[in-house]
């Protein structure tokens, strides 16, 4: 037995020869000795700290068995701290739990992703060309994600890239579920979405529900009166003799002249709010609403985080087709050809339009259930009065858009303190309570900041939208102060003025500003790209330049 | 000589324990864990939060569905083998290292394990519990740190208290949470299989396409997969509390681990039925995404039950964690008081309280996740050493009694795999942190020489009164050995 004990201790270290302090490791041996209680502990215990006057002549020692322990542990000086510590632990569990609940209850609702950082709007044809055809594309955007992330952008907004027949690739969609070949393939898009999400960024895309291209399959089927497609568009009988059409009423297209166009195939007139190549979808038709819903779902399933709905005020038109009132009553009706010469009481913001928009919202809500996957809904409500714009925020109990885009700042043409103040206060005062503001500084439809205000105001305006409450929305190139290109002999037939702020992104001072390696770009690069480009900006980053500012 | 004595002593203990179970209660750990509870502890500690989160990391390292499922199966096999080769010793790897390599590696293992591996995993599990519970209140963003930490601290304290109060209560809590966990696992698997039967097999076509097969990637995938299996060796720590361990321990392993492996594979299949690999990679918490997609409008059950599951795992860790301290303390490698047993409650209260305190300290600083990543390397180092020790002992101690003798090939294989797991990430992604980790492990030697090897007088003068006062305070005594 003794030998056995010795071996046991030798696991740690042999204790033979250590006379004074053999108590510790030999505890277990002592323990066995102590089993026949009463015998005083051996000398090793003598060195112990303060001991109470021993009951039965025993003092507590390290490694004492329960019989010894019980004689002392009941004393108040041990019992009380023990109880206190125990109840303290229980209390701290309760306190911590209550604290957690309290903090959760008190802490403000956290910002959703679309509130947490700026939105960066990209006109894909001009951002970055990856395949040397002179047109920007989706792969190009993917290549430049690091740059976008380095600006501390949270959300990328890519404007329309649907398969489209119109030259500006924006408003006449031929197929809502296809990528236009110049921008790449659906695979490119899926890769881009994955890459954007991998960087923790979000993607919103344009959606134009009001109309399609006249090349769209639906229109072709509709003009042949094929099945349910017959009523997909707004058809009406109209007189057409020898090249002149008498439209059903005086409604005008946004771009001027009658909004009715005679179709020889169907022998009827169809309605178009914009160009005659952009026939309006008939949103009174539930099948059309269903189709649009399916398109929304299609993109949500692809992982798109939100939409910017374009031109929604044009969704519905009055079915009674009454003439709209002239602004100038005295004007001879036949000479009224400009859009602004009529009050558009029967072609915009009709009763039921908001219901349709809210139904879009509901569709998107079905895809917003996963945490962190809220789908954002923005609405382009440009050119509407402030109270009509605010309607898109929805009603207290009916959610609609997260916000209508606030482009009032991007419409200012002169840098005046008063006008800026007015724009800001009008939005903040009219916005429904509890809603979230936003501030756009530019966009494809507006002139560049530098061209409107002059370059000395670029910094200040960028700073302004970042300091205002709400989501700042900026447009590619505004962060480096790009300027409108000058009107040159553009090889584009359609409204030259809208192209000026869509010139290729100026990356560096190599040829084509680093935008493309092609010999010819679809729009000329601004000639100032040698001094105004991303590279320059990054070099000056420590000298209070623009890209630095976007880094909030 | 030393080793034989240790063995003798263990055999003594075993016979003592078997006597004890029939006799009156002495102040020692009670045998209150049956076969069912044993399986529950295995399943309960293994299925923590891992399977609800890890699939993402495994997939991101393999890049394809097929290899991903294979890794999950391989991890299960590895865990079973590893556990199968080293059963029957209480205190996990410690006694193996002790017998095969002597006290220093054993001491270093208990040092690293006590101060880092176990408490951090306890803390991490409680933190992830807390994150899951808080997340629904903060949809769309991360809950504030302070909330997560408060709740995690509350969880640690609660679990510590429950486990110091009663072994029975601890294992009762364990059974309840394990049941809850199996419910959610069953829900996920069944709904996945239903969807699969409905023909959602799109993601299983070409399941090997794009597979990434570099050595480093595979080892990292294994790391992440095995993290979900972490806890497979927990049962070793509670051998002493297991009723009839010779029968129940192997049974618990043979039933428990394949059960877990099966669940894991089926859960992955369920995930892939609902999500494409890309979607899975982009999901914050895979199980929650699954719930949102499939179980709506009852998708809230997923975070709730994942919360149960993680707190159950934390309880299981605590339940077994105390035993390592207990064994190391008994060998004189740790403060003896840590190995003492509560007189009134018969629980290893000091060890559990010690764990609770260390774990609470660990949740205070910012981010311990990264630290734990590097210490899982340390964990594998010791697992590998243990198995190597097993192989060594096959040759040095041929006469040793072995209740289960696995073919020698298996431990050799496992040793090689462990070596691979330790070395591969270092080679593929060298980082200074591995060096820090090694330095920390070696720094334990300082204490070893001060307190264990040379036993300086002054060191003893500090430790003894501390031990005594703590004994008084907690009413704990050394485990009694029944009269021989």
JSON list of N, CA and C in Angstrom, two decimals, chain A residues 93, chain B residues 122 125-126 129 152-165 170 173 177 310-319 352:
[
{"chain": "A", "resi": 93, "resn": "UNK", "atom": "N", "xyz": [-27.76, 36.42, -13.30]},
{"chain": "A", "resi": 93, "resn": "UNK", "atom": "CA", "xyz": [-28.44, 35.81, -14.45]},
{"chain": "A", "resi": 93, "resn": "UNK", "atom": "C", "xyz": [-29.70, 36.61, -14.77]},
{"chain": "B", "resi": 122, "resn": "UNK", "atom": "N", "xyz": [-17.02, 26.74, -25.17]},
{"chain": "B", "resi": 122, "resn": "UNK", "atom": "CA", "xyz": [-18.19, 27.01, -24.32]},
{"chain": "B", "resi": 122, "resn": "UNK", "atom": "C", "xyz": [-18.70, 28.43, -24.58]},
{"chain": "B", "resi": 125, "resn": "UNK", "atom": "N", "xyz": [-20.19, 28.80, -28.14]},
{"chain": "B", "resi": 125, "resn": "UNK", "atom": "CA", "xyz": [-21.52, 28.20, -28.29]},
{"chain": "B", "resi": 125, "resn": "UNK", "atom": "C", "xyz": [-22.56, 29.11, -27.64]},
{"chain": "B", "resi": 126, "resn": "UNK", "atom": "N", "xyz": [-22.22, 29.65, -26.46]},
{"chain": "B", "resi": 126, "resn": "UNK", "atom": "CA", "xyz": [-23.18, 30.53, -25.80]},
{"chain": "B", "resi": 126, "resn": "UNK", "atom": "C", "xyz": [-23.39, 31.81, -26.62]},
{"chain": "B", "resi": 129, "resn": "UNK", "atom": "N", "xyz": [-25.60, 30.95, -29.48]},
{"chain": "B", "resi": 129, "resn": "UNK", "atom": "CA", "xyz": [-26.97, 30.84, -28.95]},
{"chain": "B", "resi": 129, "resn": "UNK", "atom": "C", "xyz": [-27.60, 32.22, -28.85]},
{"chain": "B", "resi": 152, "resn": "UNK", "atom": "N", "xyz": [-25.30, 35.99, -23.63]},
{"chain": "B", "resi": 152, "resn": "UNK", "atom": "CA", "xyz": [-24.36, 34.88, -23.58]},
{"chain": "B", "resi": 152, "resn": "UNK", "atom": "C", "xyz": [-23.86, 34.70, -22.16]},
{"chain": "B", "resi": 153, "resn": "UNK", "atom": "N", "xyz": [-23.55, 35.80, -21.48]},
{"chain": "B", "resi": 153, "resn": "UNK", "atom": "CA", "xyz": [-23.07, 35.70, -20.09]},
{"chain": "B", "resi": 153, "resn": "UNK", "atom": "C", "xyz": [-24.16, 35.11, -19.22]},
{"chain": "B", "resi": 154, "resn": "UNK", "atom": "N", "xyz": [-25.40, 35.53, -19.43]},
{"chain": "B", "resi": 154, "resn": "UNK", "atom": "CA", "xyz": [-26.50, 34.97, -18.65]},
{"chain": "B", "resi": 154, "resn": "UNK", "atom": "C", "xyz": [-26.59, 33.47, -18.88]},
{"chain": "B", "resi": 155, "resn": "UNK", "atom": "N", "xyz": [-26.45, 33.06, -20.15]},
{"chain": "B", "resi": 155, "resn": "UNK", "atom": "CA", "xyz": [-26.52, 31.64, -20.47]},
{"chain": "B", "resi": 155, "resn": "UNK", "atom": "C", "xyz": [-25.41, 30.87, -19.77]},
{"chain": "B", "resi": 156, "resn": "UNK", "atom": "N", "xyz": [-24.20, 31.42, -19.81]},
{"chain": "B", "resi": 156, "resn": "UNK", "atom": "CA", "xyz": [-23.06, 30.73, -19.18]},
{"chain": "B", "resi": 156, "resn": "UNK", "atom": "C", "xyz": [-23.33, 30.57, -17.69]},
{"chain": "B", "resi": 157, "resn": "UNK", "atom": "N", "xyz": [-23.73, 31.66, -17.06]},
{"chain": "B", "resi": 157, "resn": "UNK", "atom": "CA", "xyz": [-23.95, 31.59, -15.61]},
{"chain": "B", "resi": 157, "resn": "UNK", "atom": "C", "xyz": [-25.06, 30.60, -15.28]},
{"chain": "B", "resi": 158, "resn": "UNK", "atom": "N", "xyz": [-26.11, 30.63, -16.06]},
{"chain": "B", "resi": 158, "resn": "UNK", "atom": "CA", "xyz": [-27.23, 29.74, -15.79]},
{"chain": "B", "resi": 158, "resn": "UNK", "atom": "C", "xyz": [-26.81, 28.27, -15.92]},
{"chain": "B", "resi": 159, "resn": "UNK", "atom": "N", "xyz": [-26.13, 27.99, -17.01]},
{"chain": "B", "resi": 159, "resn": "UNK", "atom": "CA", "xyz": [-25.70, 26.60, -17.24]},
{"chain": "B", "resi": 159, "resn": "UNK", "atom": "C", "xyz": [-24.74, 26.16, -16.14]},
{"chain": "B", "resi": 160, "resn": "UNK", "atom": "N", "xyz": [-23.82, 27.05, -15.79]},
{"chain": "B", "resi": 160, "resn": "UNK", "atom": "CA", "xyz": [-22.87, 26.73, -14.74]},
{"chain": "B", "resi": 160, "resn": "UNK", "atom": "C", "xyz": [-23.62, 26.43, -13.44]},
{"chain": "B", "resi": 161, "resn": "UNK", "atom": "N", "xyz": [-24.57, 27.28, -13.10]},
{"chain": "B", "resi": 161, "resn": "UNK", "atom": "CA", "xyz": [-25.31, 27.09, -11.85]},
{"chain": "B", "resi": 161, "resn": "UNK", "atom": "C", "xyz": [-26.05, 25.76, -11.86]},
{"chain": "B", "resi": 162, "resn": "UNK", "atom": "N", "xyz": [-26.76, 25.53, -12.95]},
{"chain": "B", "resi": 162, "resn": "UNK", "atom": "CA", "xyz": [-27.55, 24.28, -13.02]},
{"chain": "B", "resi": 162, "resn": "UNK", "atom": "C", "xyz": [-26.64, 23.08, -12.87]},
{"chain": "B", "resi": 163, "resn": "UNK", "atom": "N", "xyz": [-25.51, 23.12, -13.54]},
{"chain": "B", "resi": 163, "resn": "UNK", "atom": "CA", "xyz": [-24.64, 21.95, -13.50]},
{"chain": "B", "resi": 163, "resn": "UNK", "atom": "C", "xyz": [-23.90, 21.80, -12.18]},
{"chain": "B", "resi": 164, "resn": "UNK", "atom": "N", "xyz": [-23.69, 22.90, -11.47]},
{"chain": "B", "resi": 164, "resn": "UNK", "atom": "CA", "xyz": [-23.07, 22.73, -10.16]},
{"chain": "B", "resi": 164, "resn": "UNK", "atom": "C", "xyz": [-24.10, 22.28, -9.13]},
{"chain": "B", "resi": 165, "resn": "UNK", "atom": "N", "xyz": [-25.36, 22.52, -9.39]},
{"chain": "B", "resi": 165, "resn": "UNK", "atom": "CA", "xyz": [-26.37, 22.14, -8.41]},
{"chain": "B", "resi": 165, "resn": "UNK", "atom": "C", "xyz": [-26.66, 20.65, -8.45]},
{"chain": "B", "resi": 170, "resn": "UNK", "atom": "N", "xyz": [-28.70, 18.58, -14.55]},
{"chain": "B", "resi": 170, "resn": "UNK", "atom": "CA", "xyz": [-27.92, 18.85, -15.77]},
{"chain": "B", "resi": 170, "resn": "UNK", "atom": "C", "xyz": [-28.29, 17.89, -16.87]},
{"chain": "B", "resi": 173, "resn": "UNK", "atom": "N", "xyz": [-31.88, 18.54, -18.15]},
{"chain": "B", "resi": 173, "resn": "UNK", "atom": "CA", "xyz": [-31.87, 19.67, -19.09]},
{"chain": "B", "resi": 173, "resn": "UNK", "atom": "C", "xyz": [-31.35, 19.23, -20.45]},
{"chain": "B", "resi": 177, "resn": "UNK", "atom": "N", "xyz": [-33.34, 19.40, -24.11]},
{"chain": "B", "resi": 177, "resn": "UNK", "atom": "CA", "xyz": [-32.85, 20.17, -25.26]},
{"chain": "B", "resi": 177, "resn": "UNK", "atom": "C", "xyz": [-32.48, 19.27, -26.42]},
{"chain": "B", "resi": 310, "resn": "UNK", "atom": "N", "xyz": [-28.42, 25.08, -29.47]},
{"chain": "B", "resi": 310, "resn": "UNK", "atom": "CA", "xyz": [-27.12, 25.60, -29.05]},
{"chain": "B", "resi": 310, "resn": "UNK", "atom": "C", "xyz": [-27.01, 25.62, -27.53]},
{"chain": "B", "resi": 311, "resn": "UNK", "atom": "N", "xyz": [-28.08, 25.99, -26.85]},
{"chain": "B", "resi": 311, "resn": "UNK", "atom": "CA", "xyz": [-27.95, 26.03, -25.40]},
{"chain": "B", "resi": 311, "resn": "UNK", "atom": "C", "xyz": [-27.81, 24.61, -24.86]},
{"chain": "B", "resi": 312, "resn": "UNK", "atom": "N", "xyz": [-28.45, 23.66, -25.56]},
{"chain": "B", "resi": 312, "resn": "UNK", "atom": "CA", "xyz": [-28.26, 22.26, -25.18]},
{"chain": "B", "resi": 312, "resn": "UNK", "atom": "C", "xyz": [-26.81, 21.85, -25.34]},
{"chain": "B", "resi": 313, "resn": "UNK", "atom": "N", "xyz": [-26.20, 22.29, -26.46]},
{"chain": "B", "resi": 313, "resn": "UNK", "atom": "CA", "xyz": [-24.80, 21.95, -26.70]},
{"chain": "B", "resi": 313, "resn": "UNK", "atom": "C", "xyz": [-23.90, 22.59, -25.64]},
{"chain": "B", "resi": 314, "resn": "UNK", "atom": "N", "xyz": [-24.23, 23.82, -25.27]},
{"chain": "B", "resi": 314, "resn": "UNK", "atom": "CA", "xyz": [-23.44, 24.49, -24.24]},
{"chain": "B", "resi": 314, "resn": "UNK", "atom": "C", "xyz": [-23.55, 23.73, -22.93]},
{"chain": "B", "resi": 315, "resn": "UNK", "atom": "N", "xyz": [-24.74, 23.30, -22.63]},
{"chain": "B", "resi": 315, "resn": "UNK", "atom": "CA", "xyz": [-24.95, 22.52, -21.41]},
{"chain": "B", "resi": 315, "resn": "UNK", "atom": "C", "xyz": [-24.13, 21.23, -21.46]},
{"chain": "B", "resi": 316, "resn": "UNK", "atom": "N", "xyz": [-24.14, 20.59, -22.64]},
{"chain": "B", "resi": 316, "resn": "UNK", "atom": "CA", "xyz": [-23.38, 19.36, -22.78]},
{"chain": "B", "resi": 316, "resn": "UNK", "atom": "C", "xyz": [-21.89, 19.60, -22.59]},
{"chain": "B", "resi": 317, "resn": "UNK", "atom": "N", "xyz": [-21.40, 20.68, -23.16]},
{"chain": "B", "resi": 317, "resn": "UNK", "atom": "CA", "xyz": [-19.97, 21.01, -23.00]},
{"chain": "B", "resi": 317, "resn": "UNK", "atom": "C", "xyz": [-19.64, 21.16, -21.53]},
{"chain": "B", "resi": 318, "resn": "UNK", "atom": "N", "xyz": [-20.50, 21.90, -20.83]},
{"chain": "B", "resi": 318, "resn": "UNK", "atom": "CA", "xyz": [-20.25, 22.17, -19.43]},
{"chain": "B", "resi": 318, "resn": "UNK", "atom": "C", "xyz": [-20.34, 20.87, -18.63]},
{"chain": "B", "resi": 319, "resn": "UNK", "atom": "N", "xyz": [-21.28, 20.05, -19.03]},
{"chain": "B", "resi": 319, "resn": "UNK", "atom": "CA", "xyz": [-21.51, 18.79, -18.34]},
{"chain": "B", "resi": 319, "resn": "UNK", "atom": "C", "xyz": [-20.26, 17.93, -18.38]},
{"chain": "B", "resi": 352, "resn": "UNK", "atom": "N", "xyz": [-16.62, 23.10, -12.69]},
{"chain": "B", "resi": 352, "resn": "UNK", "atom": "CA", "xyz": [-17.64, 23.73, -13.53]},
{"chain": "B", "resi": 352, "resn": "UNK", "atom": "C", "xyz": [-17.63, 25.24, -13.33]}
]
